[in-house]
Amino acid sequence: EANLAIDASGQLPNGRQFYGPQGLRTLLLERRQAFSSTVTEKLLEYAIGRGTEYYDKPVVRGITRTAALDNFSWSSIIVGIVQSVPFRTRRSAL
């Protein structure tokens, strides 16, 4: 607003700083496995309608490991979630 410059800088929880979308992308790609694991966990939580528990961790690791073979494609993560036991055995909200 009012012709003010946009501050595109930021800082990750570990203290690493970045500037702009490309800087954020670079930092995330440096930790591609961790980023993919977090995305997988959060998508699984959304898909099953609850937070993940300790017994879901092997599922997340397995999906992430399989997705790594496909360059962490979105489709491999989604297919992994849909084929997972937590997703197939979730209870309906009704």
Short mmCIF file of N, CA and C in Angstrom, two decimals:
data_model
loop_
_atom_site.label_atom_id
_atom_site.label_comp_id
_atom_site.label_asym_id
_atom_site.label_seq_id
_atom_site.Cartn_x
_atom_site.Cartn_y
_atom_site.Cartn_z
N GLU A 1 0.83 -1.18 0.00
CA GLU A 1 0.00 0.00 0.00
C GLU A 1 0.87 1.24 0.00
N ALA A 2 0.34 2.30 -0.50
CA ALA A 2 1.01 3.61 -0.50
C ALA A 2 2.42 3.55 -1.06
N ASN A 3 2.61 2.71 -2.09
CA ASN A 3 3.91 2.61 -2.77
C ASN A 3 5.06 2.19 -1.86
N LEU A 4 4.76 1.43 -0.83
CA LEU A 4 5.81 0.92 0.05
C LEU A 4 6.41 -0.35 -0.55
N ALA A 5 7.68 -0.51 -0.38
CA ALA A 5 8.35 -1.71 -0.89
C ALA A 5 7.92 -2.93 -0.08
N ILE A 6 7.84 -4.06 -0.75
CA ILE A 6 7.48 -5.32 -0.09
C ILE A 6 8.74 -5.94 0.50
N ASP A 7 8.67 -6.29 1.77
CA ASP A 7 9.79 -6.97 2.42
C ASP A 7 9.65 -8.47 2.15
N ALA A 8 10.43 -8.98 1.21
CA ALA A 8 10.35 -10.39 0.81
C ALA A 8 11.37 -11.25 1.55
N SER A 9 11.91 -10.74 2.63
CA SER A 9 12.89 -11.52 3.39
C SER A 9 12.18 -12.32 4.47
N GLY A 10 12.85 -13.32 4.97
CA GLY A 10 12.27 -14.13 6.03
C GLY A 10 13.35 -14.93 6.74
N GLN A 11 12.92 -15.63 7.77
CA GLN A 11 13.84 -16.43 8.55
C GLN A 11 13.14 -17.72 8.96
N LEU A 12 13.81 -18.84 8.76
CA LEU A 12 13.28 -20.13 9.16
C LEU A 12 13.48 -20.32 10.67
N PRO A 13 12.75 -21.26 11.28
CA PRO A 13 12.90 -21.49 12.72
C PRO A 13 14.34 -21.81 13.14
N ASN A 14 15.13 -22.38 12.23
CA ASN A 14 16.52 -22.71 12.57
C ASN A 14 17.46 -21.51 12.44
N GLY A 15 16.90 -20.35 12.12
CA GLY A 15 17.71 -19.13 12.04
C GLY A 15 18.20 -18.79 10.65
N ARG A 16 18.07 -19.72 9.70
CA ARG A 16 18.52 -19.45 8.32
C ARG A 16 17.64 -18.37 7.70
N GLN A 17 18.28 -17.39 7.10
CA GLN A 17 17.56 -16.29 6.49
C GLN A 17 17.51 -16.46 4.97
N PHE A 18 16.49 -15.86 4.36
CA PHE A 18 16.35 -15.91 2.91
C PHE A 18 15.74 -14.60 2.44
N TYR A 19 15.86 -14.36 1.15
CA TYR A 19 15.24 -13.19 0.55
C TYR A 19 14.48 -13.63 -0.69
N GLY A 20 13.20 -13.42 -0.68
CA GLY A 20 12.36 -13.70 -1.83
C GLY A 20 12.02 -15.17 -2.00
N PRO A 21 11.12 -15.45 -2.92
CA PRO A 21 10.68 -16.82 -3.17
C PRO A 21 11.82 -17.74 -3.60
N GLN A 22 12.72 -17.24 -4.42
CA GLN A 22 13.84 -18.08 -4.88
C GLN A 22 14.76 -18.45 -3.71
N GLY A 23 14.96 -17.51 -2.80
CA GLY A 23 15.79 -17.81 -1.63
C GLY A 23 15.15 -18.87 -0.75
N LEU A 24 13.82 -18.77 -0.56
CA LEU A 24 13.10 -19.78 0.22
C LEU A 24 13.18 -21.14 -0.47
N ARG A 25 12.98 -21.14 -1.77
CA ARG A 25 13.06 -22.38 -2.55
C ARG A 25 14.43 -23.04 -2.37
N THR A 26 15.47 -22.25 -2.46
CA THR A 26 16.82 -22.78 -2.32
C THR A 26 17.02 -23.43 -0.95
N LEU A 27 16.56 -22.77 0.10
CA LEU A 27 16.71 -23.33 1.45
C LEU A 27 15.91 -24.62 1.61
N LEU A 28 14.69 -24.64 1.07
CA LEU A 28 13.87 -25.85 1.19
C LEU A 28 14.46 -27.01 0.41
N LEU A 29 15.03 -26.72 -0.75
CA LEU A 29 15.63 -27.79 -1.56
C LEU A 29 16.89 -28.36 -0.91
N GLU A 30 17.54 -27.57 -0.08
CA GLU A 30 18.71 -28.07 0.65
C GLU A 30 18.32 -29.18 1.62
N ARG A 31 17.06 -29.14 2.07
CA ARG A 31 16.55 -30.14 3.01
C ARG A 31 15.31 -30.81 2.42
N ARG A 32 15.48 -31.26 1.20
CA ARG A 32 14.36 -31.80 0.43
C ARG A 32 13.66 -32.96 1.14
N GLN A 33 14.41 -33.86 1.72
CA GLN A 33 13.83 -35.02 2.41
C GLN A 33 12.98 -34.56 3.59
N ALA A 34 13.50 -33.66 4.40
CA ALA A 34 12.76 -33.17 5.57
C ALA A 34 11.51 -32.40 5.14
N PHE A 35 11.65 -31.58 4.10
CA PHE A 35 10.51 -30.82 3.61
C PHE A 35 9.42 -31.76 3.10
N SER A 36 9.80 -32.75 2.31
CA SER A 36 8.85 -33.71 1.77
C SER A 36 8.17 -34.50 2.89
N SER A 37 8.92 -34.87 3.90
CA SER A 37 8.36 -35.60 5.03
C SER A 37 7.32 -34.76 5.77
N THR A 38 7.61 -33.49 5.96
CA THR A 38 6.67 -32.60 6.65
C THR A 38 5.41 -32.40 5.82
N VAL A 39 5.58 -32.18 4.52
CA VAL A 39 4.42 -32.03 3.64
C VAL A 39 3.57 -33.29 3.65
N THR A 40 4.22 -34.44 3.58
CA THR A 40 3.51 -35.72 3.60
C THR A 40 2.73 -35.89 4.90
N GLU A 41 3.38 -35.58 6.01
CA GLU A 41 2.71 -35.72 7.31
C GLU A 41 1.49 -34.81 7.40
N LYS A 42 1.63 -33.56 6.97
CA LYS A 42 0.51 -32.61 7.06
C LYS A 42 -0.62 -33.00 6.11
N LEU A 43 -0.29 -33.48 4.92
CA LEU A 43 -1.34 -33.94 3.99
C LEU A 43 -2.04 -35.18 4.54
N LEU A 44 -1.29 -36.08 5.16
CA LEU A 44 -1.90 -37.27 5.76
C LEU A 44 -2.85 -36.85 6.88
N GLU A 45 -2.44 -35.92 7.71
CA GLU A 45 -3.31 -35.43 8.79
C GLU A 45 -4.62 -34.89 8.22
N TYR A 46 -4.52 -34.11 7.16
CA TYR A 46 -5.72 -33.56 6.53
C TYR A 46 -6.58 -34.69 5.97
N ALA A 47 -5.95 -35.64 5.33
CA ALA A 47 -6.68 -36.74 4.68
C ALA A 47 -7.40 -37.63 5.68
N ILE A 48 -6.80 -37.85 6.84
CA ILE A 48 -7.42 -38.76 7.82
C ILE A 48 -8.23 -38.01 8.88
N GLY A 49 -8.17 -36.70 8.85
CA GLY A 49 -9.00 -35.91 9.75
C GLY A 49 -8.56 -35.92 11.20
N ARG A 50 -7.30 -36.17 11.44
CA ARG A 50 -6.76 -36.16 12.80
C ARG A 50 -5.26 -35.93 12.73
N GLY A 51 -4.68 -35.62 13.85
CA GLY A 51 -3.23 -35.49 13.91
C GLY A 51 -2.57 -36.85 13.79
N THR A 52 -1.33 -36.86 13.37
CA THR A 52 -0.61 -38.13 13.29
C THR A 52 -0.12 -38.53 14.68
N GLU A 53 -0.01 -39.83 14.87
CA GLU A 53 0.47 -40.40 16.12
C GLU A 53 1.78 -41.13 15.85
N TYR A 54 2.41 -41.62 16.92
CA TYR A 54 3.69 -42.33 16.77
C TYR A 54 3.57 -43.50 15.80
N TYR A 55 2.43 -44.17 15.79
CA TYR A 55 2.26 -45.34 14.93
C TYR A 55 2.04 -44.96 13.46
N ASP A 56 1.85 -43.67 13.17
CA ASP A 56 1.74 -43.20 11.79
C ASP A 56 3.10 -42.85 11.19
N LYS A 57 4.11 -42.69 12.03
CA LYS A 57 5.43 -42.25 11.54
C LYS A 57 6.03 -43.20 10.51
N PRO A 58 5.95 -44.54 10.71
CA PRO A 58 6.48 -45.43 9.66
C PRO A 58 5.77 -45.26 8.32
N VAL A 59 4.48 -44.95 8.36
CA VAL A 59 3.73 -44.72 7.13
C VAL A 59 4.26 -43.48 6.42
N VAL A 60 4.46 -42.40 7.17
CA VAL A 60 4.99 -41.16 6.60
C VAL A 60 6.37 -41.41 6.00
N ARG A 61 7.22 -42.12 6.75
CA ARG A 61 8.56 -42.42 6.23
C ARG A 61 8.50 -43.26 4.95
N GLY A 62 7.61 -44.23 4.92
CA GLY A 62 7.47 -45.07 3.74
C GLY A 62 6.99 -44.29 2.52
N ILE A 63 6.00 -43.44 2.72
CA ILE A 63 5.50 -42.62 1.62
C ILE A 63 6.60 -41.69 1.12
N THR A 64 7.33 -41.08 2.03
CA THR A 64 8.41 -40.16 1.65
C THR A 64 9.52 -40.91 0.92
N ARG A 65 9.86 -42.09 1.40
CA ARG A 65 10.90 -42.90 0.76
C ARG A 65 10.49 -43.28 -0.67
N THR A 66 9.24 -43.68 -0.85
CA THR A 66 8.74 -44.03 -2.18
C THR A 66 8.69 -42.80 -3.08
N ALA A 67 8.26 -41.68 -2.53
CA ALA A 67 8.19 -40.43 -3.31
C ALA A 67 9.58 -40.00 -3.76
N ALA A 68 10.59 -40.27 -2.96
CA ALA A 68 11.97 -39.90 -3.33
C ALA A 68 12.39 -40.60 -4.62
N LEU A 69 11.89 -41.81 -4.84
CA LEU A 69 12.22 -42.55 -6.06
C LEU A 69 11.61 -41.90 -7.29
N ASP A 70 10.59 -41.07 -7.07
CA ASP A 70 9.90 -40.37 -8.16
C ASP A 70 10.15 -38.86 -8.07
N ASN A 71 11.32 -38.49 -7.56
CA ASN A 71 11.72 -37.09 -7.44
C ASN A 71 10.73 -36.27 -6.61
N PHE A 72 10.15 -36.90 -5.59
CA PHE A 72 9.22 -36.25 -4.67
C PHE A 72 8.03 -35.63 -5.40
N SER A 73 7.51 -36.32 -6.40
CA SER A 73 6.37 -35.78 -7.15
C SER A 73 5.13 -35.76 -6.26
N TRP A 74 4.27 -34.78 -6.53
CA TRP A 74 3.02 -34.67 -5.77
C TRP A 74 2.19 -35.92 -5.95
N SER A 75 2.15 -36.43 -7.17
CA SER A 75 1.31 -37.60 -7.43
C SER A 75 1.77 -38.81 -6.62
N SER A 76 3.06 -38.98 -6.45
CA SER A 76 3.54 -40.13 -5.67
C SER A 76 3.19 -39.98 -4.19
N ILE A 77 3.21 -38.76 -3.69
CA ILE A 77 2.82 -38.52 -2.29
C ILE A 77 1.33 -38.77 -2.11
N ILE A 78 0.50 -38.24 -3.02
CA ILE A 78 -0.95 -38.41 -2.91
C ILE A 78 -1.33 -39.89 -3.03
N VAL A 79 -0.77 -40.58 -4.00
CA VAL A 79 -1.06 -42.02 -4.16
C VAL A 79 -0.63 -42.78 -2.90
N GLY A 80 0.52 -42.45 -2.36
CA GLY A 80 0.99 -43.10 -1.14
C GLY A 80 0.03 -42.89 0.02
N ILE A 81 -0.50 -41.69 0.14
CA ILE A 81 -1.46 -41.40 1.22
C ILE A 81 -2.75 -42.19 1.01
N VAL A 82 -3.27 -42.16 -0.21
CA VAL A 82 -4.53 -42.85 -0.51
C VAL A 82 -4.41 -44.36 -0.31
N GLN A 83 -3.24 -44.91 -0.57
CA GLN A 83 -3.04 -46.35 -0.41
C GLN A 83 -2.64 -46.75 1.01
N SER A 84 -2.43 -45.78 1.88
CA SER A 84 -1.95 -46.07 3.23
C SER A 84 -3.05 -46.66 4.12
N VAL A 85 -2.64 -47.44 5.09
CA VAL A 85 -3.58 -48.03 6.04
C VAL A 85 -4.34 -46.95 6.83
N PRO A 86 -3.68 -45.91 7.34
CA PRO A 86 -4.44 -44.90 8.09
C PRO A 86 -5.55 -44.27 7.25
N PHE A 87 -5.30 -44.05 5.97
CA PHE A 87 -6.32 -43.44 5.12
C PHE A 87 -7.44 -44.44 4.82
N ARG A 88 -7.08 -45.66 4.50
CA ARG A 88 -8.09 -46.66 4.14
C ARG A 88 -8.92 -47.11 5.32
N THR A 89 -8.43 -46.93 6.55
CA THR A 89 -9.17 -47.40 7.73
C THR A 89 -9.69 -46.26 8.59
N ARG A 90 -9.65 -45.03 8.07
CA ARG A 90 -10.13 -43.89 8.86
C ARG A 90 -11.63 -44.01 9.07
N ARG A 91 -12.09 -43.41 10.12
CA ARG A 91 -13.52 -43.42 10.42
C ARG A 91 -14.17 -42.19 9.81
N SER A 92 -15.36 -42.37 9.36
CA SER A 92 -16.12 -41.26 8.77
C SER A 92 -16.53 -40.30 9.87
N ALA A 93 -16.65 -39.03 9.52
CA ALA A 93 -17.06 -38.01 10.49
C ALA A 93 -18.55 -38.08 10.78
N LEU A 94 -19.29 -38.85 10.01
CA LEU A 94 -20.74 -38.93 10.19
C LEU A 94 -21.13 -39.86 11.26
#
